Coordinates of C-alpha atoms in Angstrom, one line a residue:
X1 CA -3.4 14.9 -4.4
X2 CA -2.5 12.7 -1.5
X3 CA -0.3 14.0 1.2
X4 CA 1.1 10.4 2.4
X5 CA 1.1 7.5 0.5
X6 CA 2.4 4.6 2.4
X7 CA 3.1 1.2 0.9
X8 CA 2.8 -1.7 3.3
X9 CA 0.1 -2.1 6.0
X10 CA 2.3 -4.0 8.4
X11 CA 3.1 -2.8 11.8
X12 CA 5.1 0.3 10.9
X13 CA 3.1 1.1 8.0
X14 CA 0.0 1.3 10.2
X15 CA 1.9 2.8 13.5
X16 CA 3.3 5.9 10.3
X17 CA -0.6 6.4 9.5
X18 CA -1.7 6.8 13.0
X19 CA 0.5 9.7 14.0
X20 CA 0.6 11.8 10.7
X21 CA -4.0 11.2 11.3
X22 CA -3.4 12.4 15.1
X23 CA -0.9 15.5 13.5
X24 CA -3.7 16.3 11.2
X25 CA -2.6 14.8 7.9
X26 CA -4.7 11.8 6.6
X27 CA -2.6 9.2 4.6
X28 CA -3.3 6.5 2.4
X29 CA -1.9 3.2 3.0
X30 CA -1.5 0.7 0.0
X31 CA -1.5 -3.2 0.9
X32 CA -0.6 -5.3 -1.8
X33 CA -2.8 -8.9 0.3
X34 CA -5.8 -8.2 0.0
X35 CA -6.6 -9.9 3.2
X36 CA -4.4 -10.1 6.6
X37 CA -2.2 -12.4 6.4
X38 CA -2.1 -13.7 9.9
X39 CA 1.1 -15.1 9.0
X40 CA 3.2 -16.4 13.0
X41 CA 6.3 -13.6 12.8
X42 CA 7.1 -11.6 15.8
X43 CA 5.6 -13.1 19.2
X44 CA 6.4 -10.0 21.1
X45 CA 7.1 -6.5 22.1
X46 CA 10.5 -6.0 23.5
X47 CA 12.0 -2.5 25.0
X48 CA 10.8 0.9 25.2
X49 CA 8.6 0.1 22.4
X50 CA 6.1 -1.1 25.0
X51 CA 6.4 2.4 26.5
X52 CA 5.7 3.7 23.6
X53 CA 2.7 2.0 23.0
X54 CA 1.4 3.4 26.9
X55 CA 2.0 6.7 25.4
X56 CA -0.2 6.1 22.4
X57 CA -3.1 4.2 24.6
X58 CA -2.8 0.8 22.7
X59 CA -1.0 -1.4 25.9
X60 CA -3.9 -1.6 27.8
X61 CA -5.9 -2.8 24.5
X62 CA -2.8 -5.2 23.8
X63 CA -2.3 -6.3 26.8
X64 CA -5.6 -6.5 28.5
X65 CA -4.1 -4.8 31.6
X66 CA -4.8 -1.4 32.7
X67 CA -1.6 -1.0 35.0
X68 CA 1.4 0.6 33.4
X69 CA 4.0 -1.5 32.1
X70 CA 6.3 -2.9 34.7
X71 CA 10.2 -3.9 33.5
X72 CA 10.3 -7.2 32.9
X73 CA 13.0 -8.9 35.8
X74 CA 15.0 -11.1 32.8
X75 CA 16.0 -11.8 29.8
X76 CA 18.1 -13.2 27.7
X77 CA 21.5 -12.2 25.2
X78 CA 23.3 -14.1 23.2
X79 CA 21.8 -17.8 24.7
X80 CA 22.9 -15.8 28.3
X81 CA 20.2 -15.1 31.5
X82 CA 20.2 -11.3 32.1
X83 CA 19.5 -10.8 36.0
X84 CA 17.6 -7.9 35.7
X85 CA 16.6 -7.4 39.3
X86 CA 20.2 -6.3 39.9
X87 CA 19.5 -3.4 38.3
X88 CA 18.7 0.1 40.0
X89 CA 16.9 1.9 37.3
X90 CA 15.2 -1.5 35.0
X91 CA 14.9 -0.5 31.4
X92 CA 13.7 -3.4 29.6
X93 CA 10.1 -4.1 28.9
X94 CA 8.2 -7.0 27.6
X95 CA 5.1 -7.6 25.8
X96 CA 4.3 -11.2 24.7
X97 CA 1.4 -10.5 22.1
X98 CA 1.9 -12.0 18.6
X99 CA 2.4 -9.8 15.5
X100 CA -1.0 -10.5 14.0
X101 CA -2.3 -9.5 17.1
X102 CA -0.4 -5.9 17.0
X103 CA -1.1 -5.6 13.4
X104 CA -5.0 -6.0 14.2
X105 CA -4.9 -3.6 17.1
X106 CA -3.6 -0.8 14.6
X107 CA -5.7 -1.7 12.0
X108 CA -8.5 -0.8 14.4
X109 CA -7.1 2.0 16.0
X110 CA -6.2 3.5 12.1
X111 CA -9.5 2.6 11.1
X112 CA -10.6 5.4 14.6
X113 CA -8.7 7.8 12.9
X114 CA -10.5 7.6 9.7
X115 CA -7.5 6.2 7.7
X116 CA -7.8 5.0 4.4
X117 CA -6.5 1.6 3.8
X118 CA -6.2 0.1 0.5
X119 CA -5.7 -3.5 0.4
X120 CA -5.4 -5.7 -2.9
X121 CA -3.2 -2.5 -4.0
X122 CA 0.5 -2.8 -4.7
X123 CA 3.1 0.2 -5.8
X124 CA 4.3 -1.2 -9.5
X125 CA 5.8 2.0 -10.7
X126 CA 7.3 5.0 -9.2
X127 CA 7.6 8.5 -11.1
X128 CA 9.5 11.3 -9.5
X129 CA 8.0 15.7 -10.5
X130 CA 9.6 18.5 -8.4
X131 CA 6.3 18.8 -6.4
X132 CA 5.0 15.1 -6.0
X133 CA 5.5 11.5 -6.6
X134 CA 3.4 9.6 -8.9
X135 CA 2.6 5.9 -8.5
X136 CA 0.9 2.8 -10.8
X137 CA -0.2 0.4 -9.0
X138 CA -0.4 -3.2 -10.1
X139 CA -4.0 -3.1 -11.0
X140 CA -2.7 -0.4 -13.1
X141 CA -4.5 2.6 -10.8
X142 CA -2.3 5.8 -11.0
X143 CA -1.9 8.2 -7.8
X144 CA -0.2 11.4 -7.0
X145 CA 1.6 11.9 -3.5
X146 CA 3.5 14.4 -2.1
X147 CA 5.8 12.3 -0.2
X148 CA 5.8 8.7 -0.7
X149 CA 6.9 6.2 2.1
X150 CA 7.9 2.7 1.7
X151 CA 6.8 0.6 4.7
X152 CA 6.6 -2.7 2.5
X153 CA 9.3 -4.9 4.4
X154 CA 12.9 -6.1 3.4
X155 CA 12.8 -6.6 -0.5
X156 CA 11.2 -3.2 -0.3
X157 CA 9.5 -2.9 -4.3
X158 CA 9.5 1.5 -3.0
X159 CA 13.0 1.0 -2.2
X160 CA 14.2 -0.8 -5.2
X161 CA 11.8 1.6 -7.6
X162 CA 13.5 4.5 -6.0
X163 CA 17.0 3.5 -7.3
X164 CA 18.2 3.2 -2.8
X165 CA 20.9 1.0 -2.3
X166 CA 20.8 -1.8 0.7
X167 CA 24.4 -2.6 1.2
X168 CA 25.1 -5.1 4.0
X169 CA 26.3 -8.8 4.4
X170 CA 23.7 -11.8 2.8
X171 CA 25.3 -15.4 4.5
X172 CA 24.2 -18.8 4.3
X173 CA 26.1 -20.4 7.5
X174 CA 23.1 -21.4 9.4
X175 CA 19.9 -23.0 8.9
X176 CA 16.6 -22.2 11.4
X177 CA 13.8 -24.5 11.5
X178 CA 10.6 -23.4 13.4
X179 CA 7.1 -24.8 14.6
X180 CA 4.3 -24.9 16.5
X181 CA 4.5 -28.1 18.4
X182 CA 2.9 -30.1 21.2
X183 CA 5.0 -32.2 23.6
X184 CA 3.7 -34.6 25.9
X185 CA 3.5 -33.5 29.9
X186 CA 6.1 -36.4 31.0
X187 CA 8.6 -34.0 28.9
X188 CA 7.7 -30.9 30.1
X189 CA 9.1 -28.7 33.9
X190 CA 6.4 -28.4 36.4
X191 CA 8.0 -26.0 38.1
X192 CA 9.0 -23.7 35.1
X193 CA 7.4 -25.0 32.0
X194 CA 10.8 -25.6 30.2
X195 CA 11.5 -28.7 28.5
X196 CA 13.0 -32.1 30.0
X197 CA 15.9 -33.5 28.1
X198 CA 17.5 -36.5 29.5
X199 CA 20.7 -36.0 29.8
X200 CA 20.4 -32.6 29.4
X201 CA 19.4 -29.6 31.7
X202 CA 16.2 -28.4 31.4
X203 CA 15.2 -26.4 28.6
X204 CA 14.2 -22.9 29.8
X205 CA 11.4 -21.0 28.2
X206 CA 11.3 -18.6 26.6
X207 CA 15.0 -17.9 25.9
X208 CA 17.6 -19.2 23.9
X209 CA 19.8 -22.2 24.8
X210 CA 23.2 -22.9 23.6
X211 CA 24.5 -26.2 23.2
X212 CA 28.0 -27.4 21.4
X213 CA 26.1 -28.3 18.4
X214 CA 23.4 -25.5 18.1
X215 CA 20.5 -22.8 19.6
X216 CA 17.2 -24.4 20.4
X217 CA 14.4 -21.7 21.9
X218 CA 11.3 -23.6 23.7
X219 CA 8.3 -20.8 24.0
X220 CA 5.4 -22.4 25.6
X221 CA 2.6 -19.1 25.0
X222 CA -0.1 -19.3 26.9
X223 CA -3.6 -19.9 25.4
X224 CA -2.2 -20.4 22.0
X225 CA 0.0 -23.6 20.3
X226 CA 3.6 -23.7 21.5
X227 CA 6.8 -22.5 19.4
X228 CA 9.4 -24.5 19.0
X229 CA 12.8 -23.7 17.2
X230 CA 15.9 -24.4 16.6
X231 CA 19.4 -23.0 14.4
X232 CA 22.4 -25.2 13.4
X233 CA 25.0 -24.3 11.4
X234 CA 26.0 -27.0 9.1
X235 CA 29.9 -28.1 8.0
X236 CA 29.3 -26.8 4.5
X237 CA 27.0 -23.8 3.9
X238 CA 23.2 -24.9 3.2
X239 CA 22.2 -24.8 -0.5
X240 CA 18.4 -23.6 0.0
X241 CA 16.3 -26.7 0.5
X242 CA 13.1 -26.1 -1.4
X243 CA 11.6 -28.7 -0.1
X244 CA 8.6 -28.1 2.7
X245 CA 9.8 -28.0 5.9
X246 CA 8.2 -30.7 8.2
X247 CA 8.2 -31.7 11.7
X248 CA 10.1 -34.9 11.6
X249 CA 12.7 -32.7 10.1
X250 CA 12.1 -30.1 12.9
X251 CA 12.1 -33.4 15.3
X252 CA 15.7 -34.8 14.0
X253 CA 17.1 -31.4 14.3
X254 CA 16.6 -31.1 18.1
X255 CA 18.1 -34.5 18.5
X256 CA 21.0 -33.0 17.4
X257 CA 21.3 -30.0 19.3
X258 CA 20.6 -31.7 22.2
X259 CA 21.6 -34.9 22.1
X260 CA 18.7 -36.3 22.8
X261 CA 15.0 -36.8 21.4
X262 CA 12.1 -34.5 22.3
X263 CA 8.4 -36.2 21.3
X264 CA 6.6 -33.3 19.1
X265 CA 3.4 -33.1 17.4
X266 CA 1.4 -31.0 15.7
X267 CA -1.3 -28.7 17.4
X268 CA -4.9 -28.8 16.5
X269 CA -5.2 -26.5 13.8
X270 CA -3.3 -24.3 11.1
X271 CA 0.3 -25.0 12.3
X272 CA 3.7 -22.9 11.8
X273 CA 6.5 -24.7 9.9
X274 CA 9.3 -22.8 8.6
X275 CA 13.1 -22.9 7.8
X276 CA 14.9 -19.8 7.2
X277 CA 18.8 -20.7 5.6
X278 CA 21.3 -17.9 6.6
X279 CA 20.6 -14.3 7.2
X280 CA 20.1 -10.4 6.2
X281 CA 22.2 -7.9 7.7
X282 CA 21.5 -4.5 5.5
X283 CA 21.0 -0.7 6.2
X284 CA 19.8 1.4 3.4
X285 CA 21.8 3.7 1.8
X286 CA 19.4 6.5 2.9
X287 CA 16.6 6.8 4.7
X288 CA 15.1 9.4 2.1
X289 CA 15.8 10.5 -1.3
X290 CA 13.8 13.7 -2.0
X291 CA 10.3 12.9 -1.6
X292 CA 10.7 9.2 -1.0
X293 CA 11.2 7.5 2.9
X294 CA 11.9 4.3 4.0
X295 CA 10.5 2.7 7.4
X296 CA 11.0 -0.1 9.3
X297 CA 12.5 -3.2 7.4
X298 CA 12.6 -1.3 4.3
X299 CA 15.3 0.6 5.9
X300 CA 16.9 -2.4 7.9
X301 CA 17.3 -5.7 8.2
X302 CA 19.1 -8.1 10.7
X303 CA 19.2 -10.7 12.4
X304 CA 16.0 -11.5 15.1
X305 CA 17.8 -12.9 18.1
X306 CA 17.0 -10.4 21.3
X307 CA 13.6 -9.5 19.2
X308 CA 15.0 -5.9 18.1
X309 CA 12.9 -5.4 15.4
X310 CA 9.8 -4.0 16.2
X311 CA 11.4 -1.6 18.9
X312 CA 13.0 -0.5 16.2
X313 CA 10.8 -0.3 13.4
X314 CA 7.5 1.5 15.5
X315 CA 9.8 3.8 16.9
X316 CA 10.9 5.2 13.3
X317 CA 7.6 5.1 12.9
X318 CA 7.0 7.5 15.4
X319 CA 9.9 9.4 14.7
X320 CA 9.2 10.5 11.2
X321 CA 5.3 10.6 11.9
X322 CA 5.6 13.7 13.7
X323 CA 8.3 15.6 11.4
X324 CA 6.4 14.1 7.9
X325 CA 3.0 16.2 9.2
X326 CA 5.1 18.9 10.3
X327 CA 6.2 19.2 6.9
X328 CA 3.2 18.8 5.0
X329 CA 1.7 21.2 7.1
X330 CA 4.3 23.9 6.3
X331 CA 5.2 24.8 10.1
X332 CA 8.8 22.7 10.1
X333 CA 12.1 24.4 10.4
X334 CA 14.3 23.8 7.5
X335 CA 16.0 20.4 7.7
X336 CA 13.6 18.7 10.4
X337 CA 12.6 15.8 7.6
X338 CA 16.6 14.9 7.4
X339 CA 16.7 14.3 11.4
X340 CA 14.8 11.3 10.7
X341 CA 17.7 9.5 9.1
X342 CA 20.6 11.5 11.2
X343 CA 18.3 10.3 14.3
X344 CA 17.4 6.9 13.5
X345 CA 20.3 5.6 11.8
X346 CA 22.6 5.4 14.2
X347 CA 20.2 3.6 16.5
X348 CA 19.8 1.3 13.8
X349 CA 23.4 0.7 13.6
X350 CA 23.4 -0.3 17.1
X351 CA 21.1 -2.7 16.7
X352 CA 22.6 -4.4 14.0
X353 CA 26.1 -4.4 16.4
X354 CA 24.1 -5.5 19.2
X355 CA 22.6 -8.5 16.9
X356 CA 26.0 -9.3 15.1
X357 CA 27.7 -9.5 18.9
X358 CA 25.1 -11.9 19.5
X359 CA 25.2 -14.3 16.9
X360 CA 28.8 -15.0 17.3
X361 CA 28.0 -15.6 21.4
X362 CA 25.9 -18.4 19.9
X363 CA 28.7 -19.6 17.3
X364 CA 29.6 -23.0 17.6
X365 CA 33.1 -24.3 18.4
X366 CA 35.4 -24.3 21.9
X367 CA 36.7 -20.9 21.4
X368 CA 33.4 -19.4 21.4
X369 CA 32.4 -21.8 24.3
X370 CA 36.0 -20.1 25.8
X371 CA 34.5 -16.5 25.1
X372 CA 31.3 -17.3 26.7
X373 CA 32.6 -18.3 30.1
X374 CA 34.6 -14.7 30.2
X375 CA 31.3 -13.3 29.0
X376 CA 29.2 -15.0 31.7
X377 CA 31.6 -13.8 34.2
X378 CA 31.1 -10.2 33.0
X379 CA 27.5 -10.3 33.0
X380 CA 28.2 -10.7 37.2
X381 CA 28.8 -7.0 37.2
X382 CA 25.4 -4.6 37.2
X383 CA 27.2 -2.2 35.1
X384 CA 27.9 -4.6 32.6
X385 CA 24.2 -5.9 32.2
X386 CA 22.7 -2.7 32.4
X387 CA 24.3 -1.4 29.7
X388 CA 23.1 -4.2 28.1
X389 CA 20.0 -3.9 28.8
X390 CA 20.3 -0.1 27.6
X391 CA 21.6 -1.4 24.6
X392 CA 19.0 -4.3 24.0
X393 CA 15.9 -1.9 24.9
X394 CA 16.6 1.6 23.1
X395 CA 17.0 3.1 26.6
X396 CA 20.5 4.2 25.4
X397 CA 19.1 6.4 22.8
X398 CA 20.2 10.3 23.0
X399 CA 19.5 12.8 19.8
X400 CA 21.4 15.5 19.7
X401 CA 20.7 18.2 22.1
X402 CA 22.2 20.8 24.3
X403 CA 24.9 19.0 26.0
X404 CA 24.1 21.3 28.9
X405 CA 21.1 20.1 29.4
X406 CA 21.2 17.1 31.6
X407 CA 17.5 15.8 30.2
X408 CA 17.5 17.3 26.5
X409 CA 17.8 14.2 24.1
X410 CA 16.7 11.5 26.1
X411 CA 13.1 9.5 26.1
X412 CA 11.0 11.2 29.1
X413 CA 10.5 9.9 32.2
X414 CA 7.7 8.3 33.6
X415 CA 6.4 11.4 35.1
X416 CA 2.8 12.4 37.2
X417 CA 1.3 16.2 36.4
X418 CA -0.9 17.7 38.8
X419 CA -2.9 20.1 36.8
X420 CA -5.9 20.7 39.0
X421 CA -7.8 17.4 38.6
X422 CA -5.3 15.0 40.2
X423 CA -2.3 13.4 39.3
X424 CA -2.3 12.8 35.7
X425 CA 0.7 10.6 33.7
X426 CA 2.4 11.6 31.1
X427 CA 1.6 8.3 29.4
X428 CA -2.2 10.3 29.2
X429 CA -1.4 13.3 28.2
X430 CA 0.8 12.5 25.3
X431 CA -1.7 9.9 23.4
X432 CA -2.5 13.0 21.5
X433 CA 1.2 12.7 19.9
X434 CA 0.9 17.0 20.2
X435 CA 4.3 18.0 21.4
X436 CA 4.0 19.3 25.2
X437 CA 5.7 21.8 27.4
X438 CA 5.1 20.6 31.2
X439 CA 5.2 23.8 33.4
X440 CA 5.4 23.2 37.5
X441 CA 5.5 27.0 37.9
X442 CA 3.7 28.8 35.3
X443 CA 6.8 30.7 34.8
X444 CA 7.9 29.3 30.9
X445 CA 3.5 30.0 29.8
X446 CA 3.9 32.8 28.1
X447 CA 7.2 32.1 26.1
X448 CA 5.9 29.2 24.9
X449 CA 2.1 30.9 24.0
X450 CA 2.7 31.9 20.7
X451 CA 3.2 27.7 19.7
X452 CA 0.2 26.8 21.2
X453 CA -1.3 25.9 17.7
X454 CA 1.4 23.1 18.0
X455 CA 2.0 22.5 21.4
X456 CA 0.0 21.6 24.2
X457 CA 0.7 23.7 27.5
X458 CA 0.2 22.0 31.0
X459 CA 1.1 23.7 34.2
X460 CA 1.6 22.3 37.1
X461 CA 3.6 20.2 40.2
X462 CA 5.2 17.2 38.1
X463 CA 7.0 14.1 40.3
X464 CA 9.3 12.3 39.0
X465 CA 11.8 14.5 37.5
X466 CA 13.9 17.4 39.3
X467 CA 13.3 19.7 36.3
X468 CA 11.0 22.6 37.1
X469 CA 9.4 22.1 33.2
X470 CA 10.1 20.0 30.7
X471 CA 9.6 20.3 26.7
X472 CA 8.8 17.0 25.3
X473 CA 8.9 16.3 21.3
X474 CA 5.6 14.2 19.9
X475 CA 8.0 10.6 19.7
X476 CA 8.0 11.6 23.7
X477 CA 11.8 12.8 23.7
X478 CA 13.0 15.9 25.4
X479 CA 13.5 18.7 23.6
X480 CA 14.2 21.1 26.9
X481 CA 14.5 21.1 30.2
X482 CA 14.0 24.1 32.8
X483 CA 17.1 26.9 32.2
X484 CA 16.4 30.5 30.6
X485 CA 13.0 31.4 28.6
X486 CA 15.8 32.3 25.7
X487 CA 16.5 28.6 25.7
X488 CA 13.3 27.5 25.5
X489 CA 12.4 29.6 22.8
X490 CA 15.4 28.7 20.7
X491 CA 14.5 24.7 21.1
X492 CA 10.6 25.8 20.8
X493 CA 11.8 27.1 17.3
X494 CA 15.0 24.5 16.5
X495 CA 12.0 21.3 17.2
X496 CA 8.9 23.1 16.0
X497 CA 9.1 26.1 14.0
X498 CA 8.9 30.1 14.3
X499 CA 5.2 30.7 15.4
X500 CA 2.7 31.8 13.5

């Protein structure tokens, strides 16, 4: 019998398979290419995702840089600049590494932690028993699970078996075209790399640009072939060309949107040309029926603008990882599993608002050009973009907690532990994805003692927080922070269980 079976080896699959094999429980993941795909989809990391991946050990192998993660000083929403230096306290990170790259990184770090990846394998038929969850796959092997998650993207086969509804909005207003392009120098900034249009201002990178007559995004990456895209939104609704997309087409659309001709070719190499006709936005009706969970796009779906996605997806990744082991190991309070949905949906919901507000900033039409001058004016205030940027980078997340705790239900700082050999961050001591109590004094030890099959125990001088201790969850929330041992017993039991 399996404990985990999860279908889809994409980002969140594999990001679900590392935590439950650092909790103990070793899944098996089901991958229905038999090969990677290497297919160009996300080019980056953007929010408290990146954090994340600091607390887990994978930024430095991502990013080739063994500093911490600094915020990144703008960004862009709705076709606006964000001024993030404005900001006191900076939320938003940024990590420009390419999906395939991700995908490959956790791959190898799943492949550390002795996971067992099936590829070639895809879930054909899904058969509920009180106790398990039996699966044929299309090469007609049969497999028993105890809990059976469905990682496998947007037309989720798990979530369709499973009878889960995805009720949400399907449109066909706008049409994306996207490549990988090469321009000639005389068309390109020296001073920022964006992209000269005559009678035009430049082109910024890496952002969005709105024009009267449609969205064009110029990403110049370094060391790999440039992206170039662009999205128009056509008098009558498109009919779903199924003609390959090419780059003259690609070519004639920026003309458009611009006013103006850009001079593209095509990169040496295996090239990305793609056209996407309207848009997804869906939540699933639940995030779990009985013995069957939904992750990442099998969950939710939206539109890409701000790149929301992966922050979204590796983080319910994270978030169910450590309640799913909890519950196949038989230590989890009653109702822990559910949080995952009453947790993550709501932060999905956000998004989905946050993309929605976006893709009418970058409507065309005078009234939205109207709306976008008041909106420019509001992004002047620091208040206003940094709630933004809370919004944009997860940083505004808060689970339920003890509304008299000031820290409870928020992500944890970035914090330094002196425990005897140093100063220590919390980004090192939580790559074990163990839940932790952080103890300056010594004085909350022995209350939380008789968890320490569950949580790790660390006393000493912490900086940079005013809390005496802190109790941090395995998705590197706080559960507690320093008041009476009775409260930190309660939340010890609430989070993780009566002890043994």
């Amino acid at each position: 019998m399996i404990d985990v079976l999860i279908a889809g080896a994409g980002p969140n699959g594999l990001m679900l398979a590392c935590e439950l094999a650092l909790a103990g429980v070793h899944p098996v993941v089901l991958e229905r290419h038999a090969t990677p795909t290497g297919e160009p989809r996300a080019n980056g990391l953007v929010g408290q995702v990146v954090r994340l991946l600091d607390r887990r050990g994978l930024y430095t192998r991502l990013s080739g840089d063994d500093n911490p993660p600094h915020p990144q000083p703008s960004f862009a929403f709705g076709a606006f600049p964000l001024d993030l230096t404005m900001l006191d306290d900076n939320p938003h990170y940024v990590l420009g590494v390419p999906q395939a790259q991700l995908e490959a990184a956790l791959a190898a770090r799943a492949a550390e932690l002795g996971v067992d990846v099936r590829r070639g394998h895809e879930v054909a038929e899904l058969h509920r028993h009180p106790d398990f969850v039996e699966i044929k796959t299309s090469g007609g092997t049969t497999l028993a699970c105890r809990f059976l998650v469905g990682a496998d993207g947007g037309h989720s086969t798990v979530r369709r078996l499973a009878g889960i509804g995805f009720p949400g909005v399907t449109n066909d207003l706008s049409v994306s075209r996207t490549a990988t392009v090469t321009v000639p120098a005389t068309h390109l900034d020296p001073d920022t790399g964006g992209l000269l249009a005559p009678g035009h201002d430049v082109v910024a990178p890496f952002r969005h640009t709105r024009t009267a007559h449609g969205l064009i995004a110029w990403a110049p990456f370094p060391g790999r072939p440039a992206i170039l895209s662009t999205t128009e939104w056509p008098a009558t609704p498109a009919t779903g060309d199924d003609t390959p997309m090419s780059l003259a087409e690609l070519r004639a659309s920026v003309a458009r949107v611009l006013g103006t001709d850009i001079p593209v070719t095509a990169p040496d190499g295996p090239g990305l040309l793609r056209r996407l006709t309207g848009g997804n936005t869906r939540i699933a009706a639940r995030y779990r029926d009985g013995r069957v969970l939904l992750l990442g796009d099998a969950a939710h779906v939206h539109p890409a603008i701000g790149g929301p996605g992966l922050n979204l997806g590796l983080q319910d990744a994270v978030n169910l990882g450590w309640k799913l082991a909890a519950t196949v190991q038989g230590w989890a309070p009653p109702g822990l599993l559910d949080t995952y949905e009453t947790e993550r949906r709501p932060v999905a919901e956000r998004v989905v608002m946050s993309t929605k507000a976006q893709s009418a900033l970058i409507g065309p039409g005078d009234d939205i050009t109207g709306l976008r001058e008041l909106f420019a004016e509001l992004l002047g205030k620091p208040e206003v973009t940094g709630h933004i940027a809370a919004l944009m980078s997860g940083a505004d997340t808060r689970y339920p907690a003890d509304p008299a705790d000031p820290l409870a239900g928020h992500y944890a700082p970035d914090l330094l532990v002196d425990a005897g050999h140093g100063p220590t961050r919390l980004a090192e001591l939580t790559r074990t994805a163990r839940p932790l109590l952080l103890d300056s004094t010594g004085a909350y030890t022995g209350t939380a003692a008789p968890w320490r099959d569950r949580v790790d125990i660390v006393t000493g001088p912490i900086q940079g927080t005013t809390a005496t201790a802190l109790l941090v969850r395995p998705d590197c929330f706080v559960a507690w922070s320093a008041g009476d041992t009775g409260t930190l017993r309660a939340s010890l039991t609430h989070h993780f269980g009566s002890p043994r």
